[in-house]
Coordinates of C-alpha atoms in Angstrom, one line a residue:
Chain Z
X1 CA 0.5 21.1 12.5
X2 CA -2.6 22.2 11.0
X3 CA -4.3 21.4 8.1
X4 CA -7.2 22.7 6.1
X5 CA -9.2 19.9 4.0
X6 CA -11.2 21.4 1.2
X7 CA -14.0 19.0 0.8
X8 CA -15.0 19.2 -2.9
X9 CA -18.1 17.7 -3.8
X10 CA -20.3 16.6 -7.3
X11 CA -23.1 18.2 -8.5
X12 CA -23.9 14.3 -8.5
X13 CA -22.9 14.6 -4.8
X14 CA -24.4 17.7 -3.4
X15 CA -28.0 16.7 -5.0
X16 CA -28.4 14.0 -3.0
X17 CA -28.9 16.8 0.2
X18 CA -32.0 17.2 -0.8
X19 CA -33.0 13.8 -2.5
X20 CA -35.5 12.3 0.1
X21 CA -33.8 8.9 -1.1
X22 CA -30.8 9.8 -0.5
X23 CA -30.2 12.2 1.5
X24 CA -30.3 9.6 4.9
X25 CA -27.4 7.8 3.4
X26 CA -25.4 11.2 2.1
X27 CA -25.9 12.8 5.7
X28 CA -25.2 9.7 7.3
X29 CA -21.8 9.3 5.7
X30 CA -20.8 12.3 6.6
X31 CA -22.3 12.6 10.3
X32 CA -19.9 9.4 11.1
X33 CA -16.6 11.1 9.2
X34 CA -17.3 14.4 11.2
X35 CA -18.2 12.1 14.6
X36 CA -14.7 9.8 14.0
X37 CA -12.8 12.9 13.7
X38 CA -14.6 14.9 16.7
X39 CA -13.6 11.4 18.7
X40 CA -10.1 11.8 17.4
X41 CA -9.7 15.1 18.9
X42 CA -8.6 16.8 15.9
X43 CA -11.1 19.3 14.7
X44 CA -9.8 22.8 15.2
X45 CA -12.6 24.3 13.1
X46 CA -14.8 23.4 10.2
X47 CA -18.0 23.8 8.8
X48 CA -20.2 22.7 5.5
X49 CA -21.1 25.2 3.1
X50 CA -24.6 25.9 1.5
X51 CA -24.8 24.9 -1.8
X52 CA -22.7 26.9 -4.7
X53 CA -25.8 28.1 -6.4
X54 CA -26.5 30.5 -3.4
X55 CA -22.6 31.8 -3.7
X56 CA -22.0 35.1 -5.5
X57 CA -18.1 36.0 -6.7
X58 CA -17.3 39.7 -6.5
X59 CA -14.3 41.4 -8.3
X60 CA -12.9 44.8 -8.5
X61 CA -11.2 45.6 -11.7
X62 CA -10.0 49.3 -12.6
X63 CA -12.0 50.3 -10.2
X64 CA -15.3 48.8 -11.9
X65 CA -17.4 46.3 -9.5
X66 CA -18.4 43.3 -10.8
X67 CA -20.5 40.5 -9.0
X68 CA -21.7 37.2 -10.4
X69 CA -23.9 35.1 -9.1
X70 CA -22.4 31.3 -8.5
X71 CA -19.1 30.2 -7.1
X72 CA -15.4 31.5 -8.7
X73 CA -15.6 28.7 -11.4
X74 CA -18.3 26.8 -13.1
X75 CA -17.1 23.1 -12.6
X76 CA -17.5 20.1 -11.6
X77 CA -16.9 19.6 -8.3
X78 CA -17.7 22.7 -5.9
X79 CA -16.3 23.4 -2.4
X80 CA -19.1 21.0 -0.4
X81 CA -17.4 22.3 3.2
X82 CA -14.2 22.6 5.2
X83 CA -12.1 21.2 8.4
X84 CA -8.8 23.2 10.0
X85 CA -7.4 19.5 11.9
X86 CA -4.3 19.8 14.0
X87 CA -2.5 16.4 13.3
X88 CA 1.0 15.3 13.5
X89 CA 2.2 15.4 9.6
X90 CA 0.4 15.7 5.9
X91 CA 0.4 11.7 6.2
X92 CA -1.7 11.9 9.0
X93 CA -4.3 14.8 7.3
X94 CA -4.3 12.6 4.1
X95 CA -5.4 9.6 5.9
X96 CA -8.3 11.4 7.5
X97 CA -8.9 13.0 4.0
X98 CA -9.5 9.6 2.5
X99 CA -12.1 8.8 5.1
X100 CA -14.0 11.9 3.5
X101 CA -17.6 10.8 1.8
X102 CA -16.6 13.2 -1.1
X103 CA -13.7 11.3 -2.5
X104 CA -14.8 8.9 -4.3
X105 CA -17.2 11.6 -6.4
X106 CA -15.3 14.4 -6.0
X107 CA -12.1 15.6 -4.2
X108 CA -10.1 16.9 -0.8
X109 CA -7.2 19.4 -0.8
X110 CA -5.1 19.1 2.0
X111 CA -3.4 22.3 2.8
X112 CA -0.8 23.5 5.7
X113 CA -2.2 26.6 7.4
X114 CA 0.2 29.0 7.2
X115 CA 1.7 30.1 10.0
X116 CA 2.4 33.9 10.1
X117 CA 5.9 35.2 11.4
X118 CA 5.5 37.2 14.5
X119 CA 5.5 40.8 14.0
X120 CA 8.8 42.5 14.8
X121 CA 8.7 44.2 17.9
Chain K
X1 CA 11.4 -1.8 -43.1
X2 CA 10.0 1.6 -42.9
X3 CA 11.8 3.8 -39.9
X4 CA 8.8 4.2 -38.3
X5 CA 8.2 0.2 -37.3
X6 CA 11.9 0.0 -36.5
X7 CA 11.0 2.7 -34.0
X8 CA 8.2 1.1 -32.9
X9 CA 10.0 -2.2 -32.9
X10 CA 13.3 0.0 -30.8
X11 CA 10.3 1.2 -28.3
X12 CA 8.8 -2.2 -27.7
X13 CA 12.2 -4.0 -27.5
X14 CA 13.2 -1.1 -24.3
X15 CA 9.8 -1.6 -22.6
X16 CA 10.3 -5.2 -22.6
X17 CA 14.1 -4.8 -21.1
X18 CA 12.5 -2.8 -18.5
X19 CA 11.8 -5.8 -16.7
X20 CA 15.0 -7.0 -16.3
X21 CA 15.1 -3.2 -14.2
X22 CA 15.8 -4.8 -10.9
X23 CA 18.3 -7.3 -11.8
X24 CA 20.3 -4.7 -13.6
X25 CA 20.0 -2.5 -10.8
X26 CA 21.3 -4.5 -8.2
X27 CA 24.2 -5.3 -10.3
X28 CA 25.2 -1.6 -10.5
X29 CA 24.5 -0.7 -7.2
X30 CA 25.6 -3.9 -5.0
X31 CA 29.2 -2.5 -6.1
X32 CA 29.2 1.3 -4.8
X33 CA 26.3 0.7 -2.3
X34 CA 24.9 4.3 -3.9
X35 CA 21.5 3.5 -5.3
X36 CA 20.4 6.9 -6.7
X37 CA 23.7 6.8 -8.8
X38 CA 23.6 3.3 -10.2
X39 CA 19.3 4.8 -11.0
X40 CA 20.7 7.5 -12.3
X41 CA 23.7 5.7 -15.0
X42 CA 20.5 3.1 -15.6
X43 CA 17.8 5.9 -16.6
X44 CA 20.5 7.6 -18.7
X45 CA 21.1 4.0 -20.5
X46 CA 17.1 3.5 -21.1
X47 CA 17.2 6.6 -22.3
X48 CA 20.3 6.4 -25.0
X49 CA 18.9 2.9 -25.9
X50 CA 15.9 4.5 -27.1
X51 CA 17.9 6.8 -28.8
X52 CA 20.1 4.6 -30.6
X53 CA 17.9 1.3 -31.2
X54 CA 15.8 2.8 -34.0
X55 CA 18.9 3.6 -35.8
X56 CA 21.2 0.8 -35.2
X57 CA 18.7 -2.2 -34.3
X58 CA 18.0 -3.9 -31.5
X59 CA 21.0 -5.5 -29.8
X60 CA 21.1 -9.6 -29.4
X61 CA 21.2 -9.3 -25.6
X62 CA 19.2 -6.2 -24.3
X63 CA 19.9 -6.1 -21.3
X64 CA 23.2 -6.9 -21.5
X65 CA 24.0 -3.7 -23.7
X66 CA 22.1 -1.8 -20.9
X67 CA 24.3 -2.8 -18.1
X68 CA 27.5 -2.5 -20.3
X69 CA 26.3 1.3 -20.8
X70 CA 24.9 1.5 -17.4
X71 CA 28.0 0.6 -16.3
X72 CA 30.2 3.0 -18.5
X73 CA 27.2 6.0 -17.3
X74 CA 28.4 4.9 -13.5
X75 CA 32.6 4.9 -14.3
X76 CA 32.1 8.6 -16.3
X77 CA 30.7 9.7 -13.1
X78 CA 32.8 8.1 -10.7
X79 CA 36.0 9.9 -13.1
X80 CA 34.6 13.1 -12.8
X81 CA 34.2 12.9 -8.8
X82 CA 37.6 11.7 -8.7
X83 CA 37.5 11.0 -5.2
X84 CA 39.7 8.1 -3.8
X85 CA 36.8 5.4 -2.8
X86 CA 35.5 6.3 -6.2
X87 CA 39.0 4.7 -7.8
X88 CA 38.5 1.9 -5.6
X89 CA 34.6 1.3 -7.4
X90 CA 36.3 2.1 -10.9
X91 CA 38.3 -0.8 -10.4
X92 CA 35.7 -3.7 -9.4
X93 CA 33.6 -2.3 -11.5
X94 CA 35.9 -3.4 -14.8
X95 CA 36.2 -6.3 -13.0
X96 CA 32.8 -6.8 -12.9
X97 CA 31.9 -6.5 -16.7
X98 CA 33.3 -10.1 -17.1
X99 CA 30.5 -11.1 -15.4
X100 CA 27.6 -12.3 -17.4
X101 CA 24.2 -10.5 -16.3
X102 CA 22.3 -13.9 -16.8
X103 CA 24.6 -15.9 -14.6
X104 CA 23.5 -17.1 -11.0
X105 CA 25.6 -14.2 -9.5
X106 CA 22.8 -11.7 -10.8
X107 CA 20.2 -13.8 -8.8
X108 CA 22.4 -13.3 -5.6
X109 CA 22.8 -9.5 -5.8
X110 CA 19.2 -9.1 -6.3
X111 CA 18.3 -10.7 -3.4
X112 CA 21.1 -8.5 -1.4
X113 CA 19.1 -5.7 -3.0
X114 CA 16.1 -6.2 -1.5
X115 CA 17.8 -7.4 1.7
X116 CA 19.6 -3.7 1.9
X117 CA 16.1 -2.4 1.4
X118 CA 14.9 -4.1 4.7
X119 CA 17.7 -3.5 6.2
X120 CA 17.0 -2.9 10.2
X121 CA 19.0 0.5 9.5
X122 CA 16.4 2.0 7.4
X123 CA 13.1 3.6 8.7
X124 CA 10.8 0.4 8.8
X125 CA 8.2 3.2 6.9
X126 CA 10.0 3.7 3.9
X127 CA 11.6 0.1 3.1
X128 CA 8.7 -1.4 1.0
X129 CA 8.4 2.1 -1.2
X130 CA 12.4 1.4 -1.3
X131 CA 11.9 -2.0 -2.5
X132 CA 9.3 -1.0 -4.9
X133 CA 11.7 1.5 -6.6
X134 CA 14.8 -0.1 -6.4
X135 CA 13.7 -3.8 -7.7
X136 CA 10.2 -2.5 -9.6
X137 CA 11.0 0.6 -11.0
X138 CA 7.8 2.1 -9.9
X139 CA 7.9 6.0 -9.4
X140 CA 7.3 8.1 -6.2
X141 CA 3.4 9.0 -7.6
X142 CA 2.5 5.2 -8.1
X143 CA 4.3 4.6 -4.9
X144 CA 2.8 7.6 -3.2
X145 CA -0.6 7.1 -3.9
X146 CA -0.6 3.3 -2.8
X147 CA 0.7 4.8 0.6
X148 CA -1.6 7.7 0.7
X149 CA 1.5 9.8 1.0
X150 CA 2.2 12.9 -1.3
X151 CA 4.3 12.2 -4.3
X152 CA 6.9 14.7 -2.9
X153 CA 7.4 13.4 0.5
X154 CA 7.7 9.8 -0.9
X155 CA 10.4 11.3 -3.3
X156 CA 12.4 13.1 -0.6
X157 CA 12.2 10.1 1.5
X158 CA 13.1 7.6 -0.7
X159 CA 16.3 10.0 -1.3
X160 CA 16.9 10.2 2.1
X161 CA 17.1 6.4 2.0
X162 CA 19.5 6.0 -0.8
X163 CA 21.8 8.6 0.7
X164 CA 21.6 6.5 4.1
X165 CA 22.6 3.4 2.3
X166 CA 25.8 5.0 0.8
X167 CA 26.3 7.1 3.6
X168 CA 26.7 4.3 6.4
X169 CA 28.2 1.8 3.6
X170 CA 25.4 -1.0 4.1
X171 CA 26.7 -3.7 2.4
X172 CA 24.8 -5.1 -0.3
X173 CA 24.8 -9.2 0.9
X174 CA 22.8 -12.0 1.8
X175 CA 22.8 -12.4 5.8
X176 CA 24.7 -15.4 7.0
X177 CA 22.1 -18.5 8.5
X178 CA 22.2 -17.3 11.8
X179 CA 21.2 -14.0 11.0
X180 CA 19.2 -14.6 8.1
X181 CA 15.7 -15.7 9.7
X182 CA 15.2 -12.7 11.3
X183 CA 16.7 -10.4 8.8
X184 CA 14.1 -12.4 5.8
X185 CA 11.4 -11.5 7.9
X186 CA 11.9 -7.8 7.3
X187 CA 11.9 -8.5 4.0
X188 CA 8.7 -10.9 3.6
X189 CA 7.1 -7.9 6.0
X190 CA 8.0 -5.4 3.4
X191 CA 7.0 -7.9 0.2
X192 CA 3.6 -8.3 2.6
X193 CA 2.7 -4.5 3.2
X194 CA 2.9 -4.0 -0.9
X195 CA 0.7 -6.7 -1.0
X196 CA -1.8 -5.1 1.6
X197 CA -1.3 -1.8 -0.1
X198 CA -3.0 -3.2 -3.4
X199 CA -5.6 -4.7 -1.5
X200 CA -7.9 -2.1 -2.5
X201 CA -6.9 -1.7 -6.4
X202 CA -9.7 -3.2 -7.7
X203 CA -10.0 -1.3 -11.4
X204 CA -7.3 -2.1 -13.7
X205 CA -6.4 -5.4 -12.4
X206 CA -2.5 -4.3 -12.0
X207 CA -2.2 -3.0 -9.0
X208 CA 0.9 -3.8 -6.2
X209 CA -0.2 -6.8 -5.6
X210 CA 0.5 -7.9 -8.8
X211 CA 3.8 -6.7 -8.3
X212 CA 4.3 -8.2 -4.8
X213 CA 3.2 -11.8 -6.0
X214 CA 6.3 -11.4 -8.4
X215 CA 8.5 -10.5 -5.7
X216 CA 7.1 -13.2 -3.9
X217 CA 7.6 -15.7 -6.4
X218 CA 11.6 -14.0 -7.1
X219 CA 11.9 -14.7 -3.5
X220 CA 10.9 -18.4 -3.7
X221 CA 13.1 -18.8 -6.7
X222 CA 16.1 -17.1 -4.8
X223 CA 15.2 -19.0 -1.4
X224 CA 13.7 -22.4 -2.5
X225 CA 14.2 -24.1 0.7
X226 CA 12.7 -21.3 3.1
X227 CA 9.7 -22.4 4.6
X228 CA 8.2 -18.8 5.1
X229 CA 8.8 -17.7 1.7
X230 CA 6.4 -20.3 0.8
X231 CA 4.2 -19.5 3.2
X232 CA 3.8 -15.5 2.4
X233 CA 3.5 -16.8 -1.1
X234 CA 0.8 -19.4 0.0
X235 CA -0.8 -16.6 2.0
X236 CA -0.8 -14.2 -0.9
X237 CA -2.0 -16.3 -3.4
X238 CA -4.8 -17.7 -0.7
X239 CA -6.2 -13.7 -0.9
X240 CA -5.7 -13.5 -4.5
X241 CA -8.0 -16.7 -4.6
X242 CA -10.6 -14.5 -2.9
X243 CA -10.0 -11.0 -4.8
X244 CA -13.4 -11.2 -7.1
X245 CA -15.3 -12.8 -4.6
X246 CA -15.3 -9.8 -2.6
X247 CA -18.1 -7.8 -4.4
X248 CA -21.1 -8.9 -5.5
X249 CA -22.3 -8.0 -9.0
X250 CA -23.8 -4.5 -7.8
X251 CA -20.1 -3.9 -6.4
X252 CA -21.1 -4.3 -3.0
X253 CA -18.4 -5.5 -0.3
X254 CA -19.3 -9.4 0.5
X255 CA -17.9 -10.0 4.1
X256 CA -16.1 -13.5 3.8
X257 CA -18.4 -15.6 5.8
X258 CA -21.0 -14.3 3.3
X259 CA -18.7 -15.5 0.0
X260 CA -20.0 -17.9 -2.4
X261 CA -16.4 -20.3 -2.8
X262 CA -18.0 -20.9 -5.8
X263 CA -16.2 -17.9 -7.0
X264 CA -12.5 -18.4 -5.4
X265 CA -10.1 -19.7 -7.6
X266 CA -9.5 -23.3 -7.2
X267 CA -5.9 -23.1 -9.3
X268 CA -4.8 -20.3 -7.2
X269 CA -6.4 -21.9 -3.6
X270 CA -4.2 -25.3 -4.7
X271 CA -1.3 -24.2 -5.6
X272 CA -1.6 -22.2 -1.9
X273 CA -2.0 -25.4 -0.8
X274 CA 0.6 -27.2 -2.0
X275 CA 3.2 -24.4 -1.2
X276 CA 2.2 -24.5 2.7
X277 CA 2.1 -28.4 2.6
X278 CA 5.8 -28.1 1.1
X279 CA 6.7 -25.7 4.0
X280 CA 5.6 -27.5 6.9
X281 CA 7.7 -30.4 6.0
X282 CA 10.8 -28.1 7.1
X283 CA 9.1 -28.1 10.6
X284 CA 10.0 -24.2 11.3
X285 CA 6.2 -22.5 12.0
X286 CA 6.8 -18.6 11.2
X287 CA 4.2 -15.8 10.8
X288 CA 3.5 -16.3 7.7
X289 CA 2.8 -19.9 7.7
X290 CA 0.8 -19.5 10.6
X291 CA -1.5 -16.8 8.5
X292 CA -1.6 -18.9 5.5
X293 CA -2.8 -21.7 7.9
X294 CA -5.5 -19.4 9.1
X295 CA -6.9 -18.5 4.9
X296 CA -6.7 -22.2 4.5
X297 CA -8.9 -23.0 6.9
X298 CA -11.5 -20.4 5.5
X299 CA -10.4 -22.1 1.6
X300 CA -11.9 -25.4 3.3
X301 CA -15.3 -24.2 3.6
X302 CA -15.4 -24.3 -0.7
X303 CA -15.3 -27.8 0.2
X304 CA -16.6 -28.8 3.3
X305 CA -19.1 -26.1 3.4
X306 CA -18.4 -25.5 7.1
X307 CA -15.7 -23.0 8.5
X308 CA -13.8 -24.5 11.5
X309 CA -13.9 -21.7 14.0
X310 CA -11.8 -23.7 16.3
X311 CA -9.6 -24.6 14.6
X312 CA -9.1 -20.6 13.8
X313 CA -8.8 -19.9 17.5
X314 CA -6.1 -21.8 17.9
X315 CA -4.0 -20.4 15.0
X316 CA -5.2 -16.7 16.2
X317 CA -3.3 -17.5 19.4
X318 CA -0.6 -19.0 17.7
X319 CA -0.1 -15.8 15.9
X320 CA -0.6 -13.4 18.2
X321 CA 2.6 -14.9 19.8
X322 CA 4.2 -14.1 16.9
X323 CA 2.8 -10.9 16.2
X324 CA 1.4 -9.1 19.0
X325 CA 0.1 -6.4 16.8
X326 CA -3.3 -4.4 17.7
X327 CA -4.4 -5.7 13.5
X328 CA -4.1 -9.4 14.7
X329 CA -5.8 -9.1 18.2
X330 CA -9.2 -7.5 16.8
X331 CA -9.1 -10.3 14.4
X332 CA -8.4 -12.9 16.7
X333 CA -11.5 -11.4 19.1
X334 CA -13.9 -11.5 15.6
X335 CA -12.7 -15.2 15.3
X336 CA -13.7 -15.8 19.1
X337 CA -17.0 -14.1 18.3
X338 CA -17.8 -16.3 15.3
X339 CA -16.7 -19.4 17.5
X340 CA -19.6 -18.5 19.7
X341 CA -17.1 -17.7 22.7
X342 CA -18.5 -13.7 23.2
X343 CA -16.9 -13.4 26.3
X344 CA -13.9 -14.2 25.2
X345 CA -13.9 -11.7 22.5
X346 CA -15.7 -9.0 24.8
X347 CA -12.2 -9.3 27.2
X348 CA -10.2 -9.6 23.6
X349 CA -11.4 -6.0 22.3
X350 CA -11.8 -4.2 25.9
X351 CA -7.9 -4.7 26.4
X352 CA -7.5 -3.0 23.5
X353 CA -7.8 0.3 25.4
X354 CA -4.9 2.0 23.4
X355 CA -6.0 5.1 21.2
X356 CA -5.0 4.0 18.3
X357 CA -7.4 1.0 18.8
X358 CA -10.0 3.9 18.6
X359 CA -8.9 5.1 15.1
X360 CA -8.7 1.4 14.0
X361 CA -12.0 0.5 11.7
X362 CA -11.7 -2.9 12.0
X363 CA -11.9 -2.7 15.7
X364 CA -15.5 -0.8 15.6
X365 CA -16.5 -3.4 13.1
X366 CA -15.5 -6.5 15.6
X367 CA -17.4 -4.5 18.1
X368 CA -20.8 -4.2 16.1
X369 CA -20.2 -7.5 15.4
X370 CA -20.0 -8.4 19.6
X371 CA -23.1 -5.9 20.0
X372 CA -24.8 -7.8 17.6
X373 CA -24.6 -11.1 18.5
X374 CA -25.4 -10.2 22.3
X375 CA -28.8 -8.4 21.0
X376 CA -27.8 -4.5 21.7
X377 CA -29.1 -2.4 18.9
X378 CA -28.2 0.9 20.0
X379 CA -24.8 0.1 21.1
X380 CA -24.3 -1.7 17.4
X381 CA -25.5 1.1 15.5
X382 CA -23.2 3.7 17.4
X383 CA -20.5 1.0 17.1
X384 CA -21.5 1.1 13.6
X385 CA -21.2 4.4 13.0
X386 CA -17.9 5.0 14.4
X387 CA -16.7 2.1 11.7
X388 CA -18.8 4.2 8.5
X389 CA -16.4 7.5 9.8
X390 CA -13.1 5.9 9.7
X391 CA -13.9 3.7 6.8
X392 CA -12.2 4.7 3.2
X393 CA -13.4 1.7 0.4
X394 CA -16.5 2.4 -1.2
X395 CA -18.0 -0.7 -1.2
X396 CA -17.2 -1.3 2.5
X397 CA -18.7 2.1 3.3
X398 CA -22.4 1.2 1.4
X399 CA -22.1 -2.2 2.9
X400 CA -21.7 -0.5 6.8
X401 CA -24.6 1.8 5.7
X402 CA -27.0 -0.5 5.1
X403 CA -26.3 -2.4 8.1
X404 CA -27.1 1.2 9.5
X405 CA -30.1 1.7 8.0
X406 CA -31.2 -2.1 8.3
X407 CA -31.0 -1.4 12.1
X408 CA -34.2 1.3 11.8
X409 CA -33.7 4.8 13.4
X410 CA -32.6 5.0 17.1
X411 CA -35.2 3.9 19.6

């Protein structure tokens, strides 16, 4: 089955990117969670995002445009990056999300992909 | 008295009956082998004592007026399904409200509750979480999160249990003696992996192994003559010893050759001591004993000052004959390391060649370990770094990083 994990990181979190301190440690953490699950054979797809102040949220209503700079929601966590993993069962995609540096800061949402019904012939 | 601290009184006088939820339940349920029902009449008599103790006071015998409307809940039901086995349950049942539920029969039917929940019918997955609800009380969230399982597949399979119990009629009894050894190691397993699942609950203190030293302790208070009860309960309590030694006071994970004893528990390493002493005398080595053996000889260095790495080598071969799992070979090959014997664990770890092996963190920690001790820096660090990605505790993952970053960048 596949799974997406929505990797949601602090502001606390996705600082450190850029933090000459930190950022060897915050990098390192997550080149070794990326590096165990490339070993594993289970990444389908995945990539890490840019940070959420570079995002802009567009919506159509009546017809009106309306674009905002910033992600969907001003909170505290923001959508760091994301994995599709083809594993067994949701056990087996929550016990790679708990290996994920985010969540103990932050949070991962494990999702089934949904799998569309063929089209009728 | 104002209503208000007879309600309060009412509300404390329920929560504290709440620990008798176990005992009551395997009363009910040891009858009609249906779990979920005898839950279900048990819930609804929680519920109508909270009801009905701020009005009318607080009964002499709590739990006693539970089970009697527990009991009445469970014959309602069994009316209304009207169903021929159900006549047959009606019956013992009025038999059984003679029986006192302080009496030594209560003790029995617990343990045949937890032995139903180990029972080698039931997925081997789901019969701690089974344990853990039937004899705790805890719900499928708690249970769920401790198992990193969502709280909606724990619920469905701990359904799927209950109906399995009912549906194949698994008696609700205490295994004769020659069955009985191997059947009590299912259960001590189970009672085990609760324990290993609140390993890592270091916050409020009350995590499940709190709850698995009391089922350790019911267990030596229903079995006082088994020699591996005692020696889970020795083994348990051995950890426990440990628990706050494992961080320093920055939080940082302290491997256990690095631990100051000064910070174990004596009261909790002696009485571990006393209860494996006690089981030896019955001359039958189990698993358990053997692992309790294996924390007492690390408990000897608080005195001694010296671990005995030989002495650990011989009880990691001991137990690997009893349990030839991949957990106890890497930490047999990290005790032939740390007795100086590196080709001895080099052979230990490259037989591991399974995959799971591969996805196993302690396994790439042992193997840093080897790389270290044999002087290979780049082979440690990658070795290191495949530990950091599979690693989930906090403290563990800062303690593998600075090991990292202590090694300097790659050559």
């Amino acid at each position: 089955m596949q799974f997406m994990i929505l990797l949601n990181e602090s502001s606390a979190e996705l600082a450190k990117r850029s933090d000459p301190q930190q950022a060897p440690v915050y990098w390192g953490g997550w080149n070794a969670f990326i590096g165990a699950m490339t070993q594993a054979g289970i990444i389908v797809k995945g990539d890490g995002l840019e940070d959420p102040s570079l995002a802009a949220t567009l919506r159509i209503r009546g017809g009106k445009r309306s674009v905002q700079d910033g992600p969907y929601a001003d909170t505290k966590e923001a959508l760091g990056g994301y994995f599709v993993i083809e594993v067994p069962d949701l056990d087996a995609a929550l016990e790679w999300a708990a290996k994920a540096p985010c969540v103990h800061d932050g949070s991962v949402e494990v999702r089934p992909v949904l799998r569309m019904p063929a089209p009728p012939a | 008295m104002s209503p208000l601290s007879g309600s309060a009184m009412a509300r404390h006088a329920v929560e504290a009956a709440w620990t008798s939820y176990g005992r009551l339940l395997a009363i009910l349920a040891s009858r009609t082998s249906d779990i979920a029902a005898a839950e279900d009449a048990l819930s609804e008599a929680f519920a109508t004592a909270l009801k009905t103790w701020p009005e009318r006071g607080v009964p002499d015998n709590p739990a006693a007026w539970l089970l009697t409307a527990a009991r009445r809940n469970v014959l309602h039901r069994l009316r209304h399904q009207e169903v021929q086995r159900g006549a047959v349950d009606a019956l013992l049942l009025r038999v059984d409200e003679r029986s006192d539920p302080e009496g030594w029969s209560t003790l029995d039917e617990r343990l045949a509750l937890l032995f139903v929940c180990a029972h080698p019918a039931i997925d081997e997955g789901i019969r701690t979480p089974l344990m853990l609800q039937t004899v705790l009380g805890l719900d499928a969230q708690r249970i769920g999160s401790a198992f990193l399982v969502a709280p909606a597949t724990m619920g469905q399979r701990l359904v799927r249990a209950k109906a399995k119990i009912k549906a194949d009629g698994l008696r609700f009894e205490v295994p004769d003696a020659s069955e009985l050894a191997v059947r009590l190691e299912d259960v001590l397993r189970s009672v085990y992996v609760a324990y290993g699942a609140g390993w890592d609950d270091l916050d409020d203190g009350r995590g499940l192994s709190e709850e698995a030293l009391f089922l350790g302790r019911t267990l030596l208070t229903l079995l006082p003559e088994e020699p591996e009860v005692k020696g889970l309960l020795a083994l348990m309590l051995f950890c426990e010893a440990r628990r706050g030694a494992r961080l320093d006071a920055q939080g940082r994970f302290v491997p256990l050759a690095e631990q100051d004893p000064g910070r174990w528990s004596s009261p909790l390493i002696i009485e571990a001591e006393v209860l494996l002493s006690e089981a030896a005398r019955a001359l039958r080595f189990g698993r358990f004993q053997c692992e309790a053996a294996i924390q007492s000889v690390h408990a000897q260095r608080g005195i001694t000052g010296v671990t005995q790495h030989h002495a650990l080598r011989t009880l990691y071969d001991l137990l690997l004959i009893h349990v030839p799992s991949m957990g106890v070979a890497v930490a047999r090959a990290a005790a032939l390391l740390e007795a100086g014997d590196l080709q001895g664990g080099q052979h230990a770890l490259d037989a591991l060649t399974a995959e799971d092996a591969h996805r196993y963190q302690p396994y790439w920690v042992t193997r840093a370990r080897l790389y270290e001790l044999r002087g290979a820096p780049s082979e440690q660090r990658a070795a290191l770094r495949r530990a950091l990605g599979l690693t989930e505790d906090p403290a563990v993952r800062s303690f593998l990083t600075d090991k990292l970053l202590a090694l300097g960048p790659e050559a």
